[in-house]
Short mmCIF file of C-alpha atoms in Angstrom, two decimals:
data_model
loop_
_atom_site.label_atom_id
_atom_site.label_comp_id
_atom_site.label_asym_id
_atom_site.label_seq_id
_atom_site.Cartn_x
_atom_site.Cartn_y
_atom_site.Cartn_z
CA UNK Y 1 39.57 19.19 -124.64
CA UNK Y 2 42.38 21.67 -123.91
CA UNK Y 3 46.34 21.67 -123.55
CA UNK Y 4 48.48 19.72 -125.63
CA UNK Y 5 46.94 16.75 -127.76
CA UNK Y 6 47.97 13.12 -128.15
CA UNK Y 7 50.09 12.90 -131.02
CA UNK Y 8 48.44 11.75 -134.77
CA UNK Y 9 44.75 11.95 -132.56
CA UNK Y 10 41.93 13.76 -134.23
CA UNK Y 11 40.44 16.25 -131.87
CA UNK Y 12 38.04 18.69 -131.00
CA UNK Y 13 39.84 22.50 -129.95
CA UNK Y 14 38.72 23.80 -127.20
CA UNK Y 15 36.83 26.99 -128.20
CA UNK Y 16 37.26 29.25 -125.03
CA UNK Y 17 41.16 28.67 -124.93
CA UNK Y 18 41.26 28.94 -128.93
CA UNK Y 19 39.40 32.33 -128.31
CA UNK Y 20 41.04 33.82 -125.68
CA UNK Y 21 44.68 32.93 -127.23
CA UNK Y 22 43.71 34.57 -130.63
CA UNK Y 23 42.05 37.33 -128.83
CA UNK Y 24 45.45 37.89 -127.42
CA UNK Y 25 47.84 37.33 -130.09
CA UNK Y 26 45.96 38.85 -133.39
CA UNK Y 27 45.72 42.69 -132.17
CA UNK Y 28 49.17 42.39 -130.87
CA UNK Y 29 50.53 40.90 -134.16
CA UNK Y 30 48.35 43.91 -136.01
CA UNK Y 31 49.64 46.15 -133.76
CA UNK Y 32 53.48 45.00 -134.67
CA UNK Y 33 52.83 45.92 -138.19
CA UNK Y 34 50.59 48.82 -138.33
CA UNK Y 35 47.57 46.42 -139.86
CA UNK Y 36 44.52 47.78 -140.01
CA UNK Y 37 42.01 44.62 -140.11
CA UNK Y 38 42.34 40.76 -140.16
CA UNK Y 39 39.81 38.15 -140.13
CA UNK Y 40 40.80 34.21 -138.70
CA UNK Y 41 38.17 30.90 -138.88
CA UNK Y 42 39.56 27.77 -137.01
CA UNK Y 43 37.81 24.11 -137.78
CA UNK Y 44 38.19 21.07 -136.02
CA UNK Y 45 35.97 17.77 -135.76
CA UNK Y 46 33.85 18.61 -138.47
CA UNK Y 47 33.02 22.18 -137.52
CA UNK Y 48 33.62 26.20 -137.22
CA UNK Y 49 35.09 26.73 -133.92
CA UNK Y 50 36.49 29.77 -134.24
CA UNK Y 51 35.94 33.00 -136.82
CA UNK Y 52 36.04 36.26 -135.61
CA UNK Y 53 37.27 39.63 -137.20
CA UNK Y 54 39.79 43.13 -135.65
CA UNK Y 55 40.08 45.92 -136.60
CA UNK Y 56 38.54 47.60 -139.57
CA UNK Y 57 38.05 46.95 -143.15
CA UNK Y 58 37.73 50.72 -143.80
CA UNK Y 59 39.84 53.13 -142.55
CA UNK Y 60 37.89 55.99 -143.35
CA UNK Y 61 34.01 54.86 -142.48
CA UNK Y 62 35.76 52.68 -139.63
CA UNK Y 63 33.58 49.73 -140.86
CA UNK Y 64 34.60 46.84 -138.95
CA UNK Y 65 36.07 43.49 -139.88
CA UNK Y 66 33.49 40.99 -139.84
CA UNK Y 67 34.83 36.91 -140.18
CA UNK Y 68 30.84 36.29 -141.58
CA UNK Y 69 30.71 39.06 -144.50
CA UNK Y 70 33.76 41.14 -144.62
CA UNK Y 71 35.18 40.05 -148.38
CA UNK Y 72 39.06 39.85 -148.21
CA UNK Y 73 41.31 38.60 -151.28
CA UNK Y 74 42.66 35.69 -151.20
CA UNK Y 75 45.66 36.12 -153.58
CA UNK Y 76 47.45 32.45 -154.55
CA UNK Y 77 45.14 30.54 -152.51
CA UNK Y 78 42.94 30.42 -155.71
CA UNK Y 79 45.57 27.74 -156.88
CA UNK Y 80 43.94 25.14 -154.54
CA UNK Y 81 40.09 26.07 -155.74
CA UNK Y 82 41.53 25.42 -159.05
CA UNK Y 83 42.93 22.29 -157.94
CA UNK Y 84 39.63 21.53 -156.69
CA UNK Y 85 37.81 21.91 -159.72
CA UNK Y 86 40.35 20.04 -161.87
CA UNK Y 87 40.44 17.41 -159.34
CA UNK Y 88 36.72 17.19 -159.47
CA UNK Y 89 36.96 16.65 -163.60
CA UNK Y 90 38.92 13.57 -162.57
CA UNK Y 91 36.49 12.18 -159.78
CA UNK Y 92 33.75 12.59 -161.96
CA UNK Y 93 35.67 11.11 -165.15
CA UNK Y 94 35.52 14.16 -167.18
CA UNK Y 95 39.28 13.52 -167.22
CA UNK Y 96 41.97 11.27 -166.44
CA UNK Y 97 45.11 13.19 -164.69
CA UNK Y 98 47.94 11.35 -166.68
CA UNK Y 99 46.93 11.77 -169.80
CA UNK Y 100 48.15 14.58 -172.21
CA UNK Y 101 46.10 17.74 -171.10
CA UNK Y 102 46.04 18.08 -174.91
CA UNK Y 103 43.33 15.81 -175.27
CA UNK Y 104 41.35 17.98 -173.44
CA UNK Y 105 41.87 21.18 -174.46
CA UNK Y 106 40.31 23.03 -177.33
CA UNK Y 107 41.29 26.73 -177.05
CA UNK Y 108 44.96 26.50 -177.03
CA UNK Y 109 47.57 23.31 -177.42
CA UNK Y 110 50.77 23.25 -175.24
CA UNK Y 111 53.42 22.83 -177.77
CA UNK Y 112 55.50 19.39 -178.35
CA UNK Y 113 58.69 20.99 -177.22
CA UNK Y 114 59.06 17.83 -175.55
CA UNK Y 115 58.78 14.12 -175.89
CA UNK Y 116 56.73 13.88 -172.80
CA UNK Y 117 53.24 15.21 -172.63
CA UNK Y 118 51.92 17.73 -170.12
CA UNK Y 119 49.31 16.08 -167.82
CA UNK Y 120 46.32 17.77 -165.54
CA UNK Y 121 48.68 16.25 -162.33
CA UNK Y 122 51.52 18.29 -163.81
CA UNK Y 123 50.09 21.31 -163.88
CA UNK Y 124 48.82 20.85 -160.24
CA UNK Y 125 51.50 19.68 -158.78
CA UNK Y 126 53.79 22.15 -160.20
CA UNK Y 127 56.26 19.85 -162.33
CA UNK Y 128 54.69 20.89 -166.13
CA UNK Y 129 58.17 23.03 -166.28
CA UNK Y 130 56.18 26.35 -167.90
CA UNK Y 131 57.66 29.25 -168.29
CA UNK Y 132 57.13 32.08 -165.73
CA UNK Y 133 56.61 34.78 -168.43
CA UNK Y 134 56.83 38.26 -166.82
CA UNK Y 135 55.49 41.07 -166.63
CA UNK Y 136 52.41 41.19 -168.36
CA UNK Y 137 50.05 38.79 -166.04
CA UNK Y 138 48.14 42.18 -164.93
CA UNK Y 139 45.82 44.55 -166.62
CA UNK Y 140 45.13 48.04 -165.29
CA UNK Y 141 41.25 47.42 -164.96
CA UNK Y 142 38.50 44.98 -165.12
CA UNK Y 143 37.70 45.69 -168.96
CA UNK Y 144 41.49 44.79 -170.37
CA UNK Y 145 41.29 41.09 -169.16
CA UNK Y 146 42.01 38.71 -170.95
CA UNK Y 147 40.26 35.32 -171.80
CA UNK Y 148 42.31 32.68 -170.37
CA UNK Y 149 43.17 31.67 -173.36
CA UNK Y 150 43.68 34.85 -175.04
CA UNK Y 151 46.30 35.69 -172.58
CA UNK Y 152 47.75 31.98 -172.85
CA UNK Y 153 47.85 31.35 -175.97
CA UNK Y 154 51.44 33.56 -176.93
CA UNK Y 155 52.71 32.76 -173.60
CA UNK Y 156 52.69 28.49 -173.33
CA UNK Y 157 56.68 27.90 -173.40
CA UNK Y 158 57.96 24.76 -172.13
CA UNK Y 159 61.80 25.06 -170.17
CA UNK Y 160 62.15 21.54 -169.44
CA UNK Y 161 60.69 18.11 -169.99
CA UNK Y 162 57.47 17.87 -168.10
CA UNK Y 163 58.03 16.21 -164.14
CA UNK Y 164 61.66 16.59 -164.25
CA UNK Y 165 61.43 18.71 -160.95
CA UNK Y 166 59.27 20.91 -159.39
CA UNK Y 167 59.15 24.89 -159.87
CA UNK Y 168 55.75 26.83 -158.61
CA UNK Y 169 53.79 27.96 -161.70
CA UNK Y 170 51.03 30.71 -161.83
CA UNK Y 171 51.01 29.78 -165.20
CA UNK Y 172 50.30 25.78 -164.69
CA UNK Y 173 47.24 26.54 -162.59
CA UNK Y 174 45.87 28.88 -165.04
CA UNK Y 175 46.31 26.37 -167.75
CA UNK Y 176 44.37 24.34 -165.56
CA UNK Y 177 41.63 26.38 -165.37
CA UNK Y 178 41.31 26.66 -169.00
CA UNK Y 179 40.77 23.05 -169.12
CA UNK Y 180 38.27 23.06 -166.63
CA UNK Y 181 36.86 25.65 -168.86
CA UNK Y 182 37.79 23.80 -172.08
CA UNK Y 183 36.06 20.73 -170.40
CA UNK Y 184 32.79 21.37 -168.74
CA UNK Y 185 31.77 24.20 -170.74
CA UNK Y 186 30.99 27.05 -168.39
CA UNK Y 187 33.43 29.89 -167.84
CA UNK Y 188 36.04 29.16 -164.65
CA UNK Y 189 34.23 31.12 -162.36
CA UNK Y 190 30.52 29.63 -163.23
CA UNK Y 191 31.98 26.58 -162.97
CA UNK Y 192 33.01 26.79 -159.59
CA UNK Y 193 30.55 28.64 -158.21
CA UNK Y 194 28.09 26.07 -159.39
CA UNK Y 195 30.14 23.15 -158.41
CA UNK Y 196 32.53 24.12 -155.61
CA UNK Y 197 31.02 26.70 -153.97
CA UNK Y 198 27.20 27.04 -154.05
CA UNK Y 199 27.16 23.14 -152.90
CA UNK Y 200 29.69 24.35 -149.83
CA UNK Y 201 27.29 27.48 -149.02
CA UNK Y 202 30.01 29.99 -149.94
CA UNK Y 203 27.75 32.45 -150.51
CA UNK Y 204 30.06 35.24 -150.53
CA UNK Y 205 32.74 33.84 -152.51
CA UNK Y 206 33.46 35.75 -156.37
CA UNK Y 207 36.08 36.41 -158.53
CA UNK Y 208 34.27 39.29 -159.78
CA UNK Y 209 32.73 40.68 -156.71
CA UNK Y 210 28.80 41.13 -158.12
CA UNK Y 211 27.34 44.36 -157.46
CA UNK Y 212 25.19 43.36 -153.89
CA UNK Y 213 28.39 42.44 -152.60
CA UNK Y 214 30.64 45.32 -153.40
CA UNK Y 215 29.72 46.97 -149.91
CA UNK Y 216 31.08 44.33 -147.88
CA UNK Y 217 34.97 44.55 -149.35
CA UNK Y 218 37.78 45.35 -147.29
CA UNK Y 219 40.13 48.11 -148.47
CA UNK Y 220 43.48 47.39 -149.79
CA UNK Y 221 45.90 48.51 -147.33
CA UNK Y 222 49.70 48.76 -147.07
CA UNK Y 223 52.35 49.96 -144.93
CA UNK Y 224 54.90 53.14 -145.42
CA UNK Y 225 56.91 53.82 -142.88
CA UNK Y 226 54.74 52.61 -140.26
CA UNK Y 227 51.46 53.87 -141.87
CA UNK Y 228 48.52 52.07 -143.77
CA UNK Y 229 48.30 53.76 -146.91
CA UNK Y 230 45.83 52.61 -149.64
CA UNK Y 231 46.84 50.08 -152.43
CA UNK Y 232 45.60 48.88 -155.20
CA UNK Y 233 43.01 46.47 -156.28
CA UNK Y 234 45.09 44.60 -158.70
CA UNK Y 235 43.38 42.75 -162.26
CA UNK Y 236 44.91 39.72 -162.81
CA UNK Y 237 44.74 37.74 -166.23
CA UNK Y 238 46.07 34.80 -164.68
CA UNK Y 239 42.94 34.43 -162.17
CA UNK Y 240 42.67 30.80 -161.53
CA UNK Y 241 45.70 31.66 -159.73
CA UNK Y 242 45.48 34.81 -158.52
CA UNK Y 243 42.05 36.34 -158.62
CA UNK Y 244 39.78 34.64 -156.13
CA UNK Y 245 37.91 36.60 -153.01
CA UNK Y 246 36.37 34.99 -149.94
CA UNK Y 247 35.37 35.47 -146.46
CA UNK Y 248 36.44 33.86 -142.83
CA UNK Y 249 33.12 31.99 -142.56
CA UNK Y 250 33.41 30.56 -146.39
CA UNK Y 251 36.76 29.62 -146.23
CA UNK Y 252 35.84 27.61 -143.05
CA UNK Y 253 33.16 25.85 -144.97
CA UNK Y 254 36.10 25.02 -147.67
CA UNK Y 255 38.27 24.14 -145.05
CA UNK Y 256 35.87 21.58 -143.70
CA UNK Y 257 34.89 19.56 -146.92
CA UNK Y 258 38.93 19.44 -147.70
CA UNK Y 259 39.19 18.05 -143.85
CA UNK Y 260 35.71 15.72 -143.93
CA UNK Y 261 34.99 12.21 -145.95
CA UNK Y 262 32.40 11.91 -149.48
CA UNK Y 263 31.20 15.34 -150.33
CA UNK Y 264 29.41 16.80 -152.24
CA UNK Y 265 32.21 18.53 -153.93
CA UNK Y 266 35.67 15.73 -153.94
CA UNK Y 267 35.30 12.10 -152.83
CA UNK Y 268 37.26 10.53 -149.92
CA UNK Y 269 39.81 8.79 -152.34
CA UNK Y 270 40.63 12.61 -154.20
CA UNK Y 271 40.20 14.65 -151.33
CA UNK Y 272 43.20 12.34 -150.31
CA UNK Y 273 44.79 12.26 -153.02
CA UNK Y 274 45.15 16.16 -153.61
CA UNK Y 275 46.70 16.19 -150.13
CA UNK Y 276 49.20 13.61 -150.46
CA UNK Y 277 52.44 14.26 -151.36
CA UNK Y 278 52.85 14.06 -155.25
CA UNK Y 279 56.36 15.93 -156.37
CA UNK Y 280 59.26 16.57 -154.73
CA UNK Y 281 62.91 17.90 -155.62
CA UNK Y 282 64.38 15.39 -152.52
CA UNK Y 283 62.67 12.74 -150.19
CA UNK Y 284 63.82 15.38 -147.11
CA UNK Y 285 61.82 18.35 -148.33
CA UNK Y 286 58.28 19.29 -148.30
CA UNK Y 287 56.82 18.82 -151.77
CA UNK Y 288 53.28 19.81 -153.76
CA UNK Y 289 49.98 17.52 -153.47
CA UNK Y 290 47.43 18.79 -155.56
CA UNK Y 291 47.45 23.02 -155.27
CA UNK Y 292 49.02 22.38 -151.74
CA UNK Y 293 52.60 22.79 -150.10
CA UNK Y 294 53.07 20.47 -147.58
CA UNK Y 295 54.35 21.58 -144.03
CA UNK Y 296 55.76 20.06 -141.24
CA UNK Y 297 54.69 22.06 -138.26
CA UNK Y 298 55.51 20.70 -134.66
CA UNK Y 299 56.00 17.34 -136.14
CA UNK Y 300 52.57 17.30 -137.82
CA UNK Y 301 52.44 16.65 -141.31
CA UNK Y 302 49.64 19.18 -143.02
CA UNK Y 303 49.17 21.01 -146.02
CA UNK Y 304 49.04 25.16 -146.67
CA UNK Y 305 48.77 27.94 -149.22
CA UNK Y 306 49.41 31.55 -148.97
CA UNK Y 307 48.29 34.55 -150.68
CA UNK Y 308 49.48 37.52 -151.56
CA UNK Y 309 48.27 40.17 -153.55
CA UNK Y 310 48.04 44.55 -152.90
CA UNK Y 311 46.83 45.43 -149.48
CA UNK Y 312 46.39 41.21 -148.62
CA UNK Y 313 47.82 38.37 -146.71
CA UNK Y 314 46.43 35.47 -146.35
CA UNK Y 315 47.38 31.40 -145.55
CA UNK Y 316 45.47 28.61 -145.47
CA UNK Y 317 46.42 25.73 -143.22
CA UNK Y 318 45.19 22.33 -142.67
CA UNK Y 319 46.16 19.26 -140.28
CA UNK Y 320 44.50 16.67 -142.03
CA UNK Y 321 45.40 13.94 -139.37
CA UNK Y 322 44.04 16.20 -136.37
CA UNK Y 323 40.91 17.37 -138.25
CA UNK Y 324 41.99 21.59 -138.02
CA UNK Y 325 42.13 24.09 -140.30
CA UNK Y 326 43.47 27.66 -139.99
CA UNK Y 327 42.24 30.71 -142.36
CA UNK Y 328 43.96 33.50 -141.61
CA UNK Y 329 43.39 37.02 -144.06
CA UNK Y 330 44.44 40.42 -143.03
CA UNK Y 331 45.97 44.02 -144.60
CA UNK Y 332 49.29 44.54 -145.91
CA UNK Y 333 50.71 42.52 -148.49
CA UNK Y 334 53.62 40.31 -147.33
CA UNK Y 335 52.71 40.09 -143.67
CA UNK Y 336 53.74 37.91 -140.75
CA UNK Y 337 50.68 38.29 -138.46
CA UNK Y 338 49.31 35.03 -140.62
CA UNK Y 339 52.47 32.83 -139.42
CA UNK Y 340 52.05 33.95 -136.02
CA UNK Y 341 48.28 33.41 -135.56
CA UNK Y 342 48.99 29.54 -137.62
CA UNK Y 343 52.11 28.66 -135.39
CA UNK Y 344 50.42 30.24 -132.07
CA UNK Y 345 47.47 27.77 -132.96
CA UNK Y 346 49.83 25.22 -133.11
CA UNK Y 347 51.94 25.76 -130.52
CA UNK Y 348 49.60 26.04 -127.82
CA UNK Y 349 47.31 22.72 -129.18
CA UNK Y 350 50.56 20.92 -130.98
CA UNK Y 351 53.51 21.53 -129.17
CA UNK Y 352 56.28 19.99 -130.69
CA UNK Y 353 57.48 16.19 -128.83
CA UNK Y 354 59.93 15.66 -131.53
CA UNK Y 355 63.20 14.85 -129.95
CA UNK Y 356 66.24 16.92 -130.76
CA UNK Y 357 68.94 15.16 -133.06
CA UNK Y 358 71.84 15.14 -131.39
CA UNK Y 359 74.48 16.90 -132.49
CA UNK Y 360 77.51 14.41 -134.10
CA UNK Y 361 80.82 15.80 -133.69
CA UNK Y 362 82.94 14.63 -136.75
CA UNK Y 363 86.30 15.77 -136.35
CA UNK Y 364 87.10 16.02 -139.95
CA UNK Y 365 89.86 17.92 -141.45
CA UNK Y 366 90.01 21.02 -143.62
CA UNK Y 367 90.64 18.35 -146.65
CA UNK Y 368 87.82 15.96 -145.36
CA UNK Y 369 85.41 18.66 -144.59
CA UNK Y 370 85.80 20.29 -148.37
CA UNK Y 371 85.72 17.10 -150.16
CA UNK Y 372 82.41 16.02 -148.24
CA UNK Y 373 80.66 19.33 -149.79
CA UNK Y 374 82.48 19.71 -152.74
CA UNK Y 375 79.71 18.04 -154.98
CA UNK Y 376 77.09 20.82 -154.10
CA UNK Y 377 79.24 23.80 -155.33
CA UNK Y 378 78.07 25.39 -158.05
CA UNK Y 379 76.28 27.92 -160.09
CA UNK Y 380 72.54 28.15 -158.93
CA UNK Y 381 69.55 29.38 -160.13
CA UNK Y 382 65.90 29.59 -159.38
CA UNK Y 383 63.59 27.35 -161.23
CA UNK Y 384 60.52 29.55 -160.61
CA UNK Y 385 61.48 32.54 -162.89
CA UNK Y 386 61.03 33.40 -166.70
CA UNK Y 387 63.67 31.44 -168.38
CA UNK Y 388 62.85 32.63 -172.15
CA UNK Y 389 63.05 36.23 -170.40
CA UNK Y 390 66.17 38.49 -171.16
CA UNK Y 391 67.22 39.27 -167.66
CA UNK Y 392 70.24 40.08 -166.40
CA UNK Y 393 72.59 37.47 -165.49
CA UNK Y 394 72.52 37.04 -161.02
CA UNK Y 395 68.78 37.97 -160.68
CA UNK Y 396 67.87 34.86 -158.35
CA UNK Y 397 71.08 33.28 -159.42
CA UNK Y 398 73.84 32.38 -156.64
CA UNK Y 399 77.21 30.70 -156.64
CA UNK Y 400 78.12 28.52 -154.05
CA UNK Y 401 81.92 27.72 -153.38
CA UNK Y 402 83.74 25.84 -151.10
CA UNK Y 403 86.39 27.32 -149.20
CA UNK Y 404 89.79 25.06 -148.52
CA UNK Y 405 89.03 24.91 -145.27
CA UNK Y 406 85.98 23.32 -145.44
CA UNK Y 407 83.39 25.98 -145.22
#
């Protein structure tokens, strides 16, 4: 099936027009921004359709990109293995999601700053309202990591009730991979490599890359002024957030159990679940299912999660109600290529058919016009920031006035 799709259908991408637009559009969007090496998988009815890798993973060897074995990081991704796991607790009734995560837990106890307890679908849905505590969520090699729960045990601070809004927490998923720890018994990454990824035939999926494997990593790379220059590899304490690293052809095998019915990993009812929408700070924005962001892109209603960490960008996309997922990894933290290879997808399959809203012409006066917006002025600040933390007053703080003539 090519061109543009029936609207809500599931379908099947054509794999010679997929290819030939990605073979197109990747090595011009790594040629934009001096990026040495991506790697994209595509999915759709139920299989791989698409993985190939460009450019190289090693500057100085020239060893190529390679979508079946080249391991990239996947920086915050992580968040939505973790979700995974936790989510499997539930299906398996290890653990119910709205009870008090202190049940659970043995290593640590979130403190009873507030009435309300902290539940396993606060933490993954971002609404536990814990403290962003930073720096300090980095050691400068492997050896200095911390247990989970050495490293959380000082640092569990509460800002607000729990699911009085939503504010994206590294520290919420890592909490929730202490309780999968705290739970089954098995350290965070034995536990999912037994149950996530083993059973999906990720076979080159680590946290800690094993020895065998350590060949097959790309190179952190970077950009200075219009150069890749090496970066890098960054320890993370917080690593059921942070710390996970993968490959095209894995990532399409997640991508597919996420998208499919009964697994062997999430049933039908969770696997839904974890992708509807769960918090939100207003009905009109996209909100957080479990691990996930939701998206609206083209009219389509799916689900993503990006990743950033020292010489990596990466985004996971899926369309849950047209059966595709996008995994897109490449050099050079903070990139765009990963937008334009996910919208270009979409664009050419999903165009958009939404019609335009017409544009209302209200006539209002100066007075009118400042007394409809006057209720949103304000002083502002971002929830996702360390609010115990002496900084200095106006980092990620804004003021928003209204003028007397309206604006």
């Amino acid at each position: 099936m090519t061109g543009a799709q029936t609207p809500g259908a599931r379908i099947q991408l054509n794999r010679v027009e997929l290819a030939s637009l990605l073979d197109s559009l990747v090595p011009g969007a790594m040629r934009a921004e001096q990026i040495p090496g991506a790697v994209v998988s595509v999915v759709s009815g139920g299989e791989t359709v698409f993985q190939r890798g460009y450019g190289v993973a090693d500057l100085k060897t020239g060893r190529r990109m390679n979508a079946d074995s080249t391991i990239v990081r996947i920086g915050s991704i992580s968040k939505v293995m973790t979700a995974v796991a936790t989510a499997q607790l539930a299906d398996r009734g290890r653990i119910r999601l709205d009870a008090d995560v202190n049940q659970y837990l043995r290593s640590v106890k979130v403190p009873q700053t507030f009435r309300a307890p902290i539940t396993a679908r606060h933490l993954l849905t971002h609404t536990a309202a814990l403290d962003e505590i930073r720096p300090g969520t980095q050691a400068e090699r492997s050896q200095e990591l911390l247990s989970l729960a050495d490293f959380l045990r000082p640092r569990l601070v509460r800002f607000a009730p729990a699911g009085a809004g939503t504010a994206y927490s590294t520290y919420g998923i890592t909490l929730a991979g202490l309780l999968v720890e705290d739970v089954s018994g098995l350290g965070f990454e034995d536990y999912l490599r037994r149950n996530v990824w083993l059973p999906l035939g990720m076979q080159h999926t680590s946290i800690a890359v094993p020895a065998s494997h350590r060949g097959l990593v790309a190179n952190p790379y970077d950009v200075e002024n219009d150069k890749p220059v090496d970066a890098p590899w960054e320890w993370y304490h917080t690593t059921p957030a942070s710390s996970v690293n993968s490959t095209a052809a894995d990532m399409a095998r997640f991508m597919i159990a996420q998208l499919g019915g009964d697994s062997v990993v999430l049933s039908r009812r969770m696997r839904s679940e974890m992708q509807r929408r769960q918090a939100t700070m207003h009905p009109m924005l996209p909100g957080y299912g479990f691990g996930w962001q939701e998206l609206m892109l083209n009219g389509e209603r799916g689900v993503e999660h990006g990743g950033d960490v020292a010489g990596f960008s990466s985004l996971l996309t899926l369309l849950p109600d047209r059966g595709v997922g996008i995994f897109v990894a490449s050099h050079r933290e903070g990139s765009d290529l990963r937008f334009t290879v996910s919208r270009g997808i979409a664009n050419r399959f999903f165009p958009d058919v939404t019609p335009a809203t017409p544009v209302v012409s209200m006539h209002a006066t100066a007075a009118e016009a400042s007394a409809a917006v006057a209720r949103y002025a304000g002083h502002y600040r971002a929830n996702s920031v360390c609010h115990s933390c002496a900084s200095p007053r106006g980092v990620h703080e804004t003021d928003f006035v209204v003028n007397h003539d309206g604006t």
